[in-house]
Amino acid sequence: MAVPFMYSYRTLWTRKLTTALTAIGMALVVFVFASIAMLAEGLEKTLVETGSPENAAVVRKGAVSEVQSAVTREQAAILETWPGVATNRDGNAFAAKELVVLISLPKRGTDKPSNVVIRGVSPVSLELRPQVKLIEGRMPRAGTNEIMAGASITRRFEGAGLGETIRFAMRDWKVVGLFDAGSTGFSSEIWGDAETLMQAFRRPVYSIVIFRMRSPDKFLEIKKGIESDPRLTVEAKRETVFYEEQSRALATFLRVLGTSLTVIFSLGAVIGAMITMYSAVANRVSEIGTLRALGFGQASILAAFLLESLFIGVIGGALGLIMASFLQFLTISTMNFQTFAELAFSFTLTFRIAVQSLVVALGMGLVGGLLPAVKASRMNIVDALRTG
Amino acid sequence: MLLLKILFKNAFRHKLRTVLTILGMTIAILAFGILRTVVDAWYAGVEASQANRLITRNAISLMFSLPISYAEKIRQTEGVEKVSWGNWFGAYYKEERNFFANMAVEPKSHLEIVDELVLDPAQKSEYLKDRRGAIAGRKLAARFGWKVGDLITLKGTIYPGDWDFVLKGIYRGRDETVDESVFLFHWDYLNERMKVQNPLEADQAGFYFIEIQSPEMAAAVSERIDAIFKNSLAETLTETERAFQLSFVSMTEAIMMAIQLVSVVVIAIIMAVSANTMAMSVRERLAEYATMRTLGFGAGTVFILIFGESAVITFTGALAGIALTFPAAGLFRSELGQYFPIFIVKGTTIWLDLAAALVVALVSAVVPAFRAATTPINSALRRAV
């Protein structure tokens, strides 16, 4: 026979302060767990969405990021006419030869400079990346000192608003367009004409060649062909994989940090739950004796106390998740260790993270309540009744 | 003394509860201390930088280099004592995850300026003589099991291809703030190969290290150097070594802020646990405090008793936590040394630990003490009966 559900629930409210304090401890652990998981999720989402699966990215062999890479004009020309490259509506090769460099720009509000990615693009660059949309102004004209800025660049950097100018490479560049690329890494970039930028930076090589594959499932064939061509010292990757690899170190760092913090912090919260539950048992010895005398079995007593502890876990977990969900309004910008460039991303709450957080909370309730509940269930009926 | 004895007796009246609370406090202080040390480790490069050293780099960003001809012009600038230069090499050993700091430097002047690297004189002359010679920090050499005389092949990411080096020396730091995990080799070796492989990247220095006559001249000398190259094809940005290091660290500020915030959260968690314990203890003993007040002890005494008990618990936990912080930091150093070459528990961390213990003790004592002191004596006594 099971002890009624309401018994466990009601007893929680008889000692509000203790219940609240224990739940707050758990809520804070869940908050830390959820927020770091949300951060790692947001980062990965940002970089995975940066690429498209039907695009291939070609960089110099061994280069980990676009900035390190160099593809000569001859090599880029060979790649553009590669057999696996699709053609666009105008009948041209659906390939973009891009220049990617880092410049340091001062942030708005402070004079602290931070690294920003400048991408010199080809006419088809925008078409190759459907996630990038011009929201205001127009595209920079080829051959002029015009640029367009990503949404998070405009917000965070001095002089990056529409109509403003930024100075770098001994020239003033006018921002003629603003583009939004959703939560992708492109939102943290500035785009201009590749040829003009190459001259301004005196860097006569491209950084990366991106092309749409005619049949994306033949990627491995294309890769093999390109990498075994003696004229090319490059390697090809799917665009999605290429960008995802760039976030791996930072995402792993965040995940390891999140897991270790959760483990350590939850020890504290579990101890809190244990203290509460031990005292709940100690205060109710005669009550437990009465229940046993009425015929409730050991298992029912165990279940009743475990349930009480799990309730605290649920309250804490829900509280922590509610706190963490407000973080979705925040955007974090930090330097990616692998590319040395600033990247903006936001906390992303997914169903999986919500479930995981509640599991963590329930786990804390379970572990904290187990020993006290066992103690309660093992009580001798006669002794227990006598204490009262 | 008597007071202390009462406090201890009181604290351990409910042994299990007190031991659990102390354990929680220990874990919290340990976590707090380690997190603070992680943040300190992040800023270690900034702390270790020298005041009389400037770094000149391309004004566009670090990935652009400067012509080597700038060295002479910088040397002639008023206030400049010594000049050296180098390039960030960014290679790895065997596998990509075996990443470490490696730089091509002009070896002789580099060792003169960066004098915190201690190198055996015999090894030093061997290193300077051989163009393929390289030196590595003690920790780095230990990480890969390198010995002096070993042939080391690195794979380049910025400068493609395999690069062979002969390890000619292993340096130590002058003190514990020096990073002992850097790999250094001859800039000429890189440059000769670049001349053949990629002439565009030859005769280029990524940055110049400059020693100035006195730290007070830093601002003036920086301005003078930048003025020389103003409006040239490669404009320069000169700043103190500290500012240079800080510019890296400040870009990851958001993450460090988060870690600092989280280190406060763990204290808040333990505050909830400790407040719970005190609330329980006082609730159980309300009648006792009422008795004391009947005997003539004032509210102040009651507060001191409760706060003292709370402090006994938190400080016992905190001291245990502090004691454990040092071996834990040691473990961190040996396991994660490649990410945090400098991992030292600072004095301020210990003081913050103790301050946290005091705050937790106070906060958890306030509400229960207020209750014990203000509950009418007769109702408190009645409750016990």
mmCIF file of C-alpha atoms in Angstrom, chain A residues 131-319:
data_model
loop_
_atom_site.group_PDB
_atom_site.id
_atom_site.type_symbol
_atom_site.label_atom_id
_atom_site.label_comp_id
_atom_site.label_asym_id
_atom_site.label_seq_id
_atom_site.Cartn_x
_atom_site.Cartn_y
_atom_site.Cartn_z
ATOM 1 C CA GLN A 131 21.222 32.694 -44.974
ATOM 2 C CA VAL A 132 22.759 36.127 -45.641
ATOM 3 C CA LYS A 133 20.181 38.803 -46.422
ATOM 4 C CA LEU A 134 20.647 42.472 -47.176
ATOM 5 C CA ILE A 135 18.317 44.344 -44.798
ATOM 6 C CA GLU A 136 19.202 47.975 -45.407
ATOM 7 C CA GLY A 137 21.079 49.943 -48.042
ATOM 8 C CA ARG A 138 22.675 48.173 -50.975
ATOM 9 C CA MET A 139 25.537 45.871 -51.894
ATOM 10 C CA PRO A 140 29.021 47.455 -52.119
ATOM 11 C CA ARG A 141 29.974 48.225 -55.710
ATOM 12 C CA ALA A 142 33.040 46.477 -57.085
ATOM 13 C CA GLY A 143 36.105 48.678 -57.339
ATOM 14 C CA THR A 144 34.964 51.219 -54.744
ATOM 15 C CA ASN A 145 35.766 51.685 -51.073
ATOM 16 C CA GLU A 146 32.370 50.471 -49.992
ATOM 17 C CA ILE A 147 31.567 47.777 -47.505
ATOM 18 C CA MET A 148 28.562 46.234 -45.844
ATOM 19 C CA ALA A 149 28.431 45.205 -42.202
ATOM 20 C CA GLY A 150 26.798 42.292 -40.426
ATOM 21 C CA ALA A 151 24.057 42.966 -37.918
ATOM 22 C CA SER A 152 26.102 42.227 -34.809
ATOM 23 C CA ILE A 153 29.048 44.242 -36.118
ATOM 24 C CA THR A 154 26.855 47.320 -36.563
ATOM 25 C CA ARG A 155 25.686 47.054 -32.988
ATOM 26 C CA ARG A 156 29.049 46.464 -31.393
ATOM 27 C CA PHE A 157 31.673 48.371 -33.353
ATOM 28 C CA GLU A 158 32.444 52.052 -33.730
ATOM 29 C CA GLY A 159 31.667 53.477 -37.169
ATOM 30 C CA ALA A 160 29.934 50.366 -38.486
ATOM 31 C CA GLY A 161 26.447 51.857 -38.822
ATOM 32 C CA LEU A 162 24.852 52.554 -42.197
ATOM 33 C CA GLY A 163 26.392 55.668 -43.781
ATOM 34 C CA GLU A 164 29.287 55.750 -41.309
ATOM 35 C CA THR A 165 32.899 55.156 -42.260
ATOM 36 C CA ILE A 166 35.571 52.868 -40.866
ATOM 37 C CA ARG A 167 39.264 53.468 -41.408
ATOM 38 C CA PHE A 168 41.613 50.587 -42.072
ATOM 39 C CA ALA A 169 44.386 49.754 -44.529
ATOM 40 C CA MET A 170 45.035 53.497 -45.043
ATOM 41 C CA ARG A 171 41.630 54.125 -46.555
ATOM 42 C CA ASP A 172 38.204 55.217 -45.365
ATOM 43 C CA TRP A 173 35.506 52.682 -46.087
ATOM 44 C CA LYS A 174 31.899 53.691 -46.321
ATOM 45 C CA VAL A 175 29.244 51.363 -44.948
ATOM 46 C CA VAL A 176 26.595 51.269 -47.673
ATOM 47 C CA GLY A 177 24.686 48.181 -46.601
ATOM 48 C CA LEU A 178 23.664 46.207 -43.567
ATOM 49 C CA PHE A 179 23.086 42.503 -43.775
ATOM 50 C CA ASP A 180 21.539 40.033 -41.439
ATOM 51 C CA ALA A 181 22.694 36.449 -41.418
ATOM 52 C CA GLY A 182 20.552 35.264 -38.530
ATOM 53 C CA SER A 183 22.486 33.510 -35.829
ATOM 54 C CA THR A 184 25.366 32.557 -38.116
ATOM 55 C CA GLY A 185 28.974 33.629 -37.912
ATOM 56 C CA PHE A 186 28.524 35.892 -40.957
ATOM 57 C CA SER A 187 26.622 38.346 -38.761
ATOM 58 C CA SER A 188 29.974 39.069 -37.076
ATOM 59 C CA GLU A 189 31.707 39.958 -40.367
ATOM 60 C CA ILE A 190 32.249 42.901 -42.677
ATOM 61 C CA TRP A 191 31.945 42.261 -46.427
ATOM 62 C CA GLY A 192 33.527 44.163 -49.273
ATOM 63 C CA ASP A 193 34.740 43.602 -52.815
ATOM 64 C CA ALA A 194 37.513 40.983 -52.883
ATOM 65 C CA GLU A 195 39.639 42.652 -55.541
ATOM 66 C CA THR A 196 39.547 46.090 -53.885
ATOM 67 C CA LEU A 197 40.360 44.645 -50.486
ATOM 68 C CA MET A 198 43.232 42.580 -51.898
ATOM 69 C CA GLN A 199 44.799 45.753 -53.228
ATOM 70 C CA ALA A 200 44.178 47.701 -50.039
ATOM 71 C CA PHE A 201 45.751 45.022 -47.882
ATOM 72 C CA ARG A 202 48.466 44.280 -50.468
ATOM 73 C CA ARG A 203 47.687 40.627 -50.175
ATOM 74 C CA PRO A 204 47.492 39.180 -53.681
ATOM 75 C CA VAL A 205 46.125 35.781 -52.660
ATOM 76 C CA TYR A 206 42.667 34.532 -51.844
ATOM 77 C CA SER A 207 41.941 32.819 -48.546
ATOM 78 C CA ILE A 208 39.201 30.437 -49.465
ATOM 79 C CA VAL A 209 37.258 29.193 -52.464
ATOM 80 C CA ILE A 210 33.638 28.225 -51.847
ATOM 81 C CA PHE A 211 31.587 26.447 -54.469
ATOM 82 C CA ARG A 212 28.197 24.819 -54.831
ATOM 83 C CA MET A 213 28.555 21.155 -55.724
ATOM 84 C CA ARG A 214 26.580 19.911 -58.686
ATOM 85 C CA SER A 215 25.759 16.767 -56.723
ATOM 86 C CA PRO A 216 26.553 17.181 -53.036
ATOM 87 C CA ASP A 217 26.581 13.418 -52.416
ATOM 88 C CA LYS A 218 29.634 13.125 -54.659
ATOM 89 C CA PHE A 219 31.638 15.311 -52.274
ATOM 90 C CA LEU A 220 34.197 12.614 -51.480
ATOM 91 C CA GLU A 221 34.960 12.159 -55.174
ATOM 92 C CA ILE A 222 35.464 15.889 -55.659
ATOM 93 C CA LYS A 223 37.631 16.061 -52.545
ATOM 94 C CA LYS A 224 39.816 13.217 -53.767
ATOM 95 C CA GLY A 225 40.190 14.807 -57.168
ATOM 96 C CA ILE A 226 41.133 18.216 -55.828
ATOM 97 C CA GLU A 227 43.531 16.945 -53.208
ATOM 98 C CA SER A 228 45.398 14.674 -55.601
ATOM 99 C CA ASP A 229 45.869 17.371 -58.269
ATOM 100 C CA PRO A 230 49.582 18.230 -58.239
ATOM 101 C CA ARG A 231 48.893 21.872 -59.171
ATOM 102 C CA LEU A 232 46.888 22.402 -56.000
ATOM 103 C CA THR A 233 48.215 22.426 -52.433
ATOM 104 C CA VAL A 234 44.806 22.631 -50.868
ATOM 105 C CA GLU A 235 42.243 20.612 -49.006
ATOM 106 C CA ALA A 236 38.487 20.511 -49.468
ATOM 107 C CA LYS A 237 35.870 20.241 -46.763
ATOM 108 C CA ARG A 238 32.127 20.495 -46.656
ATOM 109 C CA GLU A 239 31.342 24.066 -45.658
ATOM 110 C CA THR A 240 29.319 22.932 -42.632
ATOM 111 C CA VAL A 241 32.176 20.745 -41.382
ATOM 112 C CA PHE A 242 34.701 23.492 -41.973
ATOM 113 C CA TYR A 243 32.914 26.016 -39.753
ATOM 114 C CA GLU A 244 31.894 23.461 -37.187
ATOM 115 C CA GLU A 245 35.546 22.503 -36.698
ATOM 116 C CA GLN A 246 36.360 26.106 -35.948
ATOM 117 C CA SER A 247 34.027 26.136 -32.987
ATOM 118 C CA ARG A 248 35.075 22.781 -31.628
ATOM 119 C CA ALA A 249 37.707 23.970 -29.173
ATOM 120 C CA LEU A 250 35.544 26.706 -27.691
ATOM 121 C CA ALA A 251 32.446 24.505 -27.520
ATOM 122 C CA THR A 252 34.401 21.674 -25.898
ATOM 123 C CA PHE A 253 35.877 24.117 -23.420
ATOM 124 C CA LEU A 254 32.404 25.362 -22.500
ATOM 125 C CA ARG A 255 30.996 21.859 -22.193
ATOM 126 C CA VAL A 256 33.846 20.608 -20.007
ATOM 127 C CA LEU A 257 33.554 23.727 -17.881
ATOM 128 C CA GLY A 258 29.788 23.279 -17.575
ATOM 129 C CA THR A 259 29.957 19.609 -16.650
ATOM 130 C CA SER A 260 32.679 19.990 -14.061
ATOM 131 C CA LEU A 261 30.994 22.979 -12.458
ATOM 132 C CA THR A 262 27.670 21.140 -12.320
ATOM 133 C CA VAL A 263 29.237 18.084 -10.700
ATOM 134 C CA ILE A 264 31.033 20.126 -8.048
ATOM 135 C CA PHE A 265 28.178 22.518 -7.362
ATOM 136 C CA SER A 266 25.575 19.780 -7.206
ATOM 137 C CA LEU A 267 27.558 18.175 -4.374
ATOM 138 C CA GLY A 268 26.795 21.282 -2.355
ATOM 139 C CA ALA A 269 23.116 21.205 -3.235
ATOM 140 C CA VAL A 270 22.865 17.454 -2.563
ATOM 141 C CA ILE A 271 24.289 18.049 0.896
ATOM 142 C CA GLY A 272 21.636 20.700 1.417
ATOM 143 C CA ALA A 273 18.910 18.266 0.413
ATOM 144 C CA MET A 274 20.365 15.619 2.690
ATOM 145 C CA ILE A 275 20.367 17.949 5.681
ATOM 146 C CA THR A 276 16.763 18.893 5.022
ATOM 147 C CA MET A 277 15.595 15.343 4.575
ATOM 148 C CA TYR A 278 17.479 13.993 7.587
ATOM 149 C CA SER A 279 15.844 16.618 9.732
ATOM 150 C CA ALA A 280 12.472 15.894 8.133
ATOM 151 C CA VAL A 281 12.902 12.273 9.162
ATOM 152 C CA ALA A 282 14.181 13.145 12.648
ATOM 153 C CA ASN A 283 11.224 15.424 13.314
ATOM 154 C CA ARG A 284 8.694 12.863 12.289
ATOM 155 C CA VAL A 285 9.880 9.714 14.017
ATOM 156 C CA SER A 286 6.619 9.131 15.823
ATOM 157 C CA GLU A 287 4.674 9.945 12.673
ATOM 158 C CA ILE A 288 6.631 7.322 10.782
ATOM 159 C CA GLY A 289 6.002 4.858 13.585
ATOM 160 C CA THR A 290 2.265 5.572 13.352
ATOM 161 C CA LEU A 291 2.252 5.095 9.599
ATOM 162 C CA ARG A 292 4.064 1.793 9.965
ATOM 163 C CA ALA A 293 1.662 0.724 12.701
ATOM 164 C CA LEU A 294 -1.238 1.540 10.405
ATOM 165 C CA GLY A 295 0.158 -0.983 7.991
ATOM 166 C CA PHE A 296 2.220 1.017 5.502
ATOM 167 C CA GLY A 297 5.209 -1.083 4.510
ATOM 168 C CA GLN A 298 8.891 -0.158 4.516
ATOM 169 C CA ALA A 299 8.863 0.405 0.777
ATOM 170 C CA SER A 300 5.971 2.852 1.052
ATOM 171 C CA ILE A 301 7.779 4.905 3.696
ATOM 172 C CA LEU A 302 10.920 4.904 1.537
ATOM 173 C CA ALA A 303 8.881 6.038 -1.447
ATOM 174 C CA ALA A 304 7.091 8.775 0.517
ATOM 175 C CA PHE A 305 10.327 10.375 1.686
ATOM 176 C CA LEU A 306 12.042 9.990 -1.650
ATOM 177 C CA LEU A 307 9.054 11.631 -3.270
ATOM 178 C CA GLU A 308 9.314 14.544 -0.856
ATOM 179 C CA SER A 309 12.943 15.039 -1.810
ATOM 180 C CA LEU A 310 12.147 14.707 -5.500
ATOM 181 C CA PHE A 311 9.497 17.417 -5.111
ATOM 182 C CA ILE A 312 12.152 19.769 -3.797
ATOM 183 C CA GLY A 313 14.222 18.810 -6.822
ATOM 184 C CA VAL A 314 11.376 19.621 -9.198
ATOM 185 C CA ILE A 315 10.768 23.002 -7.565
ATOM 186 C CA GLY A 316 14.502 23.807 -7.701
ATOM 187 C CA GLY A 317 14.823 22.599 -11.271
ATOM 188 C CA ALA A 318 11.844 24.607 -12.479
ATOM 189 C CA LEU A 319 13.080 27.715 -10.680
#
